[in-house]
Amino acid sequence: MENRNARYAGGKKTGTKNTGRKPAKEVKASVRQRGEKSITSEKTAKPAKVAKPSATSACRIDKKCGGCVYLRHTYEEQLAIKEKQVRCLMEGIAKVRPVTGMENPYHYRNKVNAAFQRKRDGKIVSGIYEEGTHNVIPVSSCLIEDQKADEIIGTIRRLALSFKVRIYDEDHGSGLLRHVMIRRGHVSGQILVILVVASPVFPSKNNFVKALRAAHPEITSVVLNVNDKQTSMVLGSRNITLYGKGYIEDILCGCRFRISPSSFYQINSVQTEKLYGKAIELAELTGEETVFDAYCGIGTIGITASAGAGRVIGVELNKDAVRDAAINAKLNDIPNIRFYADDAGRFLTEMAARGEKADVLFMDPPRSGSTEVFMKAAFEMEPSRIVYVSCDPETMARDLRYLRKNYNVGEIWPFDMFPWTRSIECVTVLKRKNLRK
């Protein structure tokens, strides 16, 4: 199972350690031509005034869940708290701009995961794990989750009972249904239902899917994800498509992206467009630059930036994400982008050793931040601008202290990607100092 609050904290990609020394595998994108596109960032929007919720009216399980720590504050108070935290961390490093909040800070999560459990009285419940345990707290609706996703999970809960689906028992390693994950396209409205099971044998699966679609005809695809290991990870490596194509698509920053069960895709689409818009603006692209997109995931930043660049090179450790990135480039008819499966630090080190240079470097590292190996390689690549996107201002501050040896740090722009939780994302641009005598 992912971290108990990962569903609330953004579920940032972390990658797994790559111990091999094989050369990076290149994945080429489409070579078809495309029309001109422009990406503009939205102006910082003032959040609408949100009434202070009470403990009972806002969320009945907040004390057991612990994800939404600011429910007893107004939204304005919450933004002020987060802004102060960022200012404290960035003291002596850079000026911090006001936090960009949401006009409607509710039901923003486009990915919802629910653990399933059968209680001693035979009742099937779904929800989240209570802090420090694997006891499932029932959740029928959540203030930050997509409402349609919560409805579908409720239907699956009832169907599991009527179809006599065996619920997985962690203690004994028996049973079938472990989790249900719902992914929904913010713009497209497409819905992907992932049934996480301990075995590929799902009795009456066709009738189950038929009943589910009868209740929710808007469902785009249903996938059986097989996780037969006794592990805390939610998803397994094998997917069996029961209905539809096994994936959905969505539009982000004017580009089309394919979302499969395991794809990393920002869970707050509204704020992501604001964040990426600011990142592209800070990059000051003219159409001629060589752009490196490090920790690129499924290519969202690189693809978004490609219209304003000469060429884009993306690197990501996760091979499945790189495959998705190449598909996404083809979906958008982008001829000037290529993706490589490799550790970002090692990849940049090898590129620098060959004398490769970059004009602009985008870096969007995991919560743990970047590495000294990567940042040393970035110095060797000599990009004139580094655009740093971070999901953890603490590790961002640490990295900026290192990078400012060769770069001037610009203003920090915080974005409230995960309202009511502790998390906040930031973006800044670093401009190379004139180091030559």
Coordinates of C-alpha atoms in Angstrom, one line a residue, residues 108-381:
Y108 CA -10.0 18.1 -7.1
R109 CA -8.4 14.6 -7.0
N110 CA -8.7 12.9 -10.4
K111 CA -7.3 9.7 -9.0
V112 CA -9.0 7.9 -6.1
N113 CA -7.9 4.7 -4.4
A114 CA -9.9 2.7 -1.9
A115 CA -8.8 -0.3 0.1
F116 CA -11.4 -3.0 0.6
Q117 CA -11.9 -5.1 3.7
R118 CA -14.6 -7.4 5.1
K119 CA -15.4 -6.7 8.7
R120 CA -16.2 -9.4 11.3
D121 CA -19.9 -8.9 10.8
G122 CA -19.6 -9.7 7.1
K123 CA -20.0 -6.1 6.0
I124 CA -17.8 -5.0 3.1
V125 CA -16.2 -1.6 3.6
S126 CA -13.9 0.5 1.5
G127 CA -11.8 3.5 2.3
I128 CA -8.4 4.3 3.8
Y129 CA -6.2 2.7 6.4
E130 CA -6.4 4.1 9.9
E131 CA -3.2 5.7 11.0
G132 CA -0.6 3.1 12.0
T133 CA -2.8 0.2 11.1
H134 CA -4.3 -1.7 8.2
N135 CA -7.7 -1.3 9.6
V136 CA -9.9 0.2 6.9
I137 CA -11.9 3.3 7.8
P138 CA -15.1 3.3 5.7
V139 CA -15.3 6.3 3.3
S140 CA -18.4 6.9 1.3
S141 CA -17.5 10.4 0.2
C142 CA -14.5 12.6 0.6
L143 CA -14.1 16.4 0.4
I144 CA -11.1 16.2 -1.9
E145 CA -11.9 13.2 -4.1
D146 CA -13.7 13.2 -7.4
Q147 CA -17.4 12.7 -6.6
K148 CA -18.2 10.4 -9.5
A149 CA -15.2 8.2 -8.4
D150 CA -16.7 7.9 -4.9
E151 CA -20.1 7.0 -6.4
I152 CA -18.5 4.2 -8.5
I153 CA -16.6 2.8 -5.6
G154 CA -19.8 2.7 -3.6
T155 CA -21.5 0.7 -6.5
I156 CA -18.5 -1.7 -6.6
R157 CA -18.9 -2.2 -2.9
R158 CA -22.5 -3.2 -3.3
L159 CA -21.8 -5.4 -6.3
A160 CA -19.0 -7.2 -4.5
L161 CA -21.6 -8.2 -1.9
S162 CA -24.2 -9.3 -4.3
F163 CA -21.7 -11.2 -6.5
K164 CA -20.1 -12.8 -3.4
V165 CA -16.7 -11.5 -4.4
R166 CA -14.1 -12.7 -1.8
I167 CA -12.4 -9.7 -0.2
Y168 CA -8.7 -10.0 0.3
D169 CA -7.5 -10.8 3.8
E170 CA -4.0 -9.5 4.4
D171 CA -3.4 -11.6 7.6
H172 CA -4.1 -14.9 5.8
G173 CA -3.1 -13.9 2.2
S174 CA -6.5 -15.1 0.9
G175 CA -9.3 -13.6 -1.0
L176 CA -9.6 -11.7 -4.2
L177 CA -10.5 -8.0 -4.2
R178 CA -7.8 -5.8 -2.6
H179 CA -8.3 -2.3 -3.9
V180 CA -10.3 -0.2 -6.4
M181 CA -8.7 2.7 -8.2
I182 CA -10.6 5.2 -10.2
R183 CA -9.0 7.6 -12.7
R184 CA -11.0 10.4 -14.4
G185 CA -10.0 12.8 -17.1
H186 CA -10.7 16.4 -15.9
V187 CA -11.3 17.7 -19.4
S188 CA -12.3 14.5 -21.3
G189 CA -14.5 13.1 -18.5
Q190 CA -13.3 9.7 -19.4
I191 CA -13.3 7.2 -16.5
L192 CA -10.9 4.2 -15.9
V193 CA -11.8 1.7 -13.3
I194 CA -9.0 -0.5 -11.9
L195 CA -10.0 -3.6 -9.9
V196 CA -6.9 -4.7 -8.0
V197 CA -7.1 -8.4 -7.3
A198 CA -4.9 -11.2 -5.9
S199 CA -5.6 -13.6 -8.7
P200 CA -6.5 -13.2 -12.4
V201 CA -9.4 -15.6 -11.9
F202 CA -12.4 -13.3 -11.2
P203 CA -15.6 -15.4 -11.2
S204 CA -18.5 -13.9 -13.3
K205 CA -16.2 -11.0 -14.2
N206 CA -18.2 -10.3 -17.4
N207 CA -21.5 -10.1 -15.6
F208 CA -19.9 -8.0 -12.9
V209 CA -18.6 -5.5 -15.4
K210 CA -22.0 -5.5 -17.2
A211 CA -23.7 -4.6 -13.9
L212 CA -21.2 -1.9 -13.2
R213 CA -21.6 -0.3 -16.6
A214 CA -25.4 -0.5 -16.3
A215 CA -25.1 1.6 -13.1
H216 CA -22.5 3.9 -14.6
P217 CA -22.6 3.9 -18.4
E218 CA -20.1 6.8 -18.4
I219 CA -17.3 4.4 -17.6
T220 CA -14.7 4.3 -20.4
S221 CA -12.7 1.3 -19.5
V222 CA -12.4 -1.4 -16.8
V223 CA -9.1 -3.1 -16.0
L224 CA -8.2 -6.1 -13.8
N225 CA -4.8 -5.4 -12.2
V226 CA -3.2 -8.5 -10.7
N227 CA -1.2 -8.0 -7.5
D228 CA -0.5 -11.5 -6.1
K229 CA 2.3 -10.5 -3.8
Q230 CA 2.1 -9.9 -0.1
T231 CA 3.2 -6.3 -0.4
S232 CA 2.1 -2.8 0.6
M233 CA 2.2 -1.6 -3.0
V234 CA -1.3 -1.1 -4.4
L235 CA -0.8 -2.1 -8.1
G236 CA 0.7 -5.2 -9.5
S237 CA 2.6 -5.4 -12.8
R238 CA -0.1 -7.3 -14.9
N239 CA -3.2 -5.7 -16.4
I240 CA -6.1 -7.5 -18.0
T241 CA -8.5 -5.3 -19.9
L242 CA -12.2 -6.3 -19.2
Y243 CA -13.8 -3.4 -21.1
G244 CA -12.6 -0.6 -23.3
K245 CA -9.0 0.1 -24.3
G246 CA -7.4 -0.3 -20.9
Y247 CA -6.6 3.4 -20.6
I248 CA -8.2 6.8 -20.8
E249 CA -7.0 10.1 -22.3
D250 CA -7.2 13.7 -21.0
I251 CA -6.2 17.2 -22.1
L252 CA -3.6 19.2 -20.1
C253 CA -2.3 22.5 -21.2
G254 CA -3.8 21.9 -24.6
C255 CA -2.0 18.6 -25.1
R256 CA -3.4 15.1 -25.1
F257 CA -2.1 12.5 -22.6
R258 CA -2.8 8.8 -22.2
I259 CA -3.4 7.6 -18.7
S260 CA -3.0 3.9 -17.9
P261 CA -3.4 2.3 -14.5
S262 CA 0.2 3.0 -13.3
S263 CA 0.8 6.3 -15.1
F264 CA 2.0 9.2 -13.1
Y265 CA -0.3 12.1 -13.9
Q266 CA -0.8 15.1 -11.6
I267 CA -3.9 14.6 -9.6
N268 CA -5.1 18.3 -9.6
S269 CA -5.5 19.2 -13.2
V270 CA -6.7 22.8 -12.5
Q271 CA -3.6 23.7 -10.5
T272 CA -1.2 21.7 -12.7
E273 CA -2.1 23.9 -15.7
K274 CA -1.3 27.0 -13.6
L275 CA 2.0 25.5 -12.4
Y276 CA 3.1 24.3 -15.8
G277 CA 2.1 27.6 -17.4
K278 CA 4.3 29.5 -14.9
A279 CA 7.2 27.0 -15.5
I280 CA 7.0 27.5 -19.3
E281 CA 6.8 31.3 -18.8
L282 CA 9.9 31.3 -16.6
A283 CA 11.8 29.2 -19.2
E284 CA 11.6 32.1 -21.7
L285 CA 11.7 29.8 -24.7
T286 CA 12.2 31.4 -28.1
G287 CA 11.9 28.3 -30.3
E288 CA 15.6 27.7 -30.7
E289 CA 16.6 26.1 -27.4
T290 CA 17.8 22.6 -26.6
V291 CA 15.7 21.7 -23.6
F292 CA 16.3 18.8 -21.2
D293 CA 13.3 17.5 -19.2
A294 CA 14.7 15.6 -16.2
Y295 CA 12.5 13.3 -14.1
C296 CA 10.1 13.6 -17.0
G297 CA 7.5 11.0 -16.0
I298 CA 5.0 10.6 -18.9
G299 CA 6.4 13.7 -20.6
T300 CA 3.9 16.3 -19.4
I301 CA 6.3 19.2 -19.0
G302 CA 8.5 18.4 -22.0
I303 CA 5.5 18.0 -24.3
T304 CA 4.0 21.2 -23.0
A305 CA 7.2 23.0 -23.6
S306 CA 8.0 21.5 -27.0
A307 CA 6.1 24.0 -29.0
G308 CA 8.4 26.7 -27.9
A309 CA 11.7 24.8 -28.1
G310 CA 14.1 23.7 -30.9
R311 CA 14.3 20.2 -29.5
V312 CA 13.4 18.5 -26.2
I313 CA 15.2 15.5 -24.5
G314 CA 13.4 13.8 -21.7
V315 CA 14.9 11.3 -19.2
E316 CA 13.0 9.2 -16.7
L317 CA 14.0 6.1 -14.7
N318 CA 10.6 4.3 -15.0
K319 CA 10.5 2.4 -18.3
D320 CA 6.7 2.3 -18.3
A321 CA 6.5 6.0 -17.9
V322 CA 9.0 6.5 -20.8
R323 CA 6.8 4.3 -23.0
D324 CA 3.8 6.4 -22.1
A325 CA 5.8 9.5 -22.8
A326 CA 6.6 8.3 -26.3
I327 CA 3.0 7.5 -27.0
N328 CA 1.9 10.9 -25.7
A329 CA 4.4 12.6 -28.1
K330 CA 2.8 10.7 -31.0
L331 CA -0.7 11.6 -29.8
N332 CA 0.3 15.3 -30.1
D333 CA 2.3 15.0 -33.4
I334 CA 5.5 16.3 -31.8
P335 CA 8.6 15.7 -34.0
N336 CA 11.2 17.5 -31.9
I337 CA 11.1 15.4 -28.7
R338 CA 12.8 12.1 -27.6
F339 CA 12.7 10.2 -24.4
Y340 CA 15.3 8.0 -22.7
A341 CA 14.9 5.4 -19.9
D342 CA 17.7 6.0 -17.4
D343 CA 18.7 7.5 -14.1
A344 CA 18.6 11.3 -14.5
G345 CA 21.9 11.9 -12.8
R346 CA 23.8 9.2 -14.7
F347 CA 22.2 10.3 -18.0
L348 CA 23.2 13.9 -17.6
T349 CA 26.7 12.9 -16.5
E350 CA 27.2 10.8 -19.6
M351 CA 25.8 13.6 -21.8
A352 CA 28.1 16.1 -20.2
A353 CA 31.1 13.8 -20.7
R354 CA 30.3 13.8 -24.5
G355 CA 30.3 17.6 -24.5
E356 CA 26.5 18.0 -24.9
K357 CA 25.1 21.3 -23.8
A358 CA 21.6 22.4 -22.8
D359 CA 20.0 25.8 -23.1
V360 CA 17.2 25.1 -20.6
L361 CA 16.9 22.4 -18.0
F362 CA 13.5 21.5 -16.5
M363 CA 13.9 19.4 -13.3
D364 CA 10.9 18.0 -11.4
P365 CA 12.5 15.6 -8.9
P366 CA 10.7 13.3 -6.5
R367 CA 9.8 14.3 -3.0
S368 CA 13.4 13.4 -1.8
G369 CA 14.8 16.1 -4.2
S370 CA 17.6 15.9 -6.6
T371 CA 21.1 14.4 -6.1
E372 CA 24.6 15.9 -6.0
V373 CA 25.5 13.8 -9.0
F374 CA 22.7 15.2 -11.0
M375 CA 23.4 18.8 -10.0
K376 CA 27.1 18.5 -10.8
A377 CA 26.2 17.2 -14.2
A378 CA 23.8 20.1 -14.7
F379 CA 26.8 22.5 -14.0
E380 CA 28.7 20.7 -16.8
M381 CA 25.8 21.0 -19.2

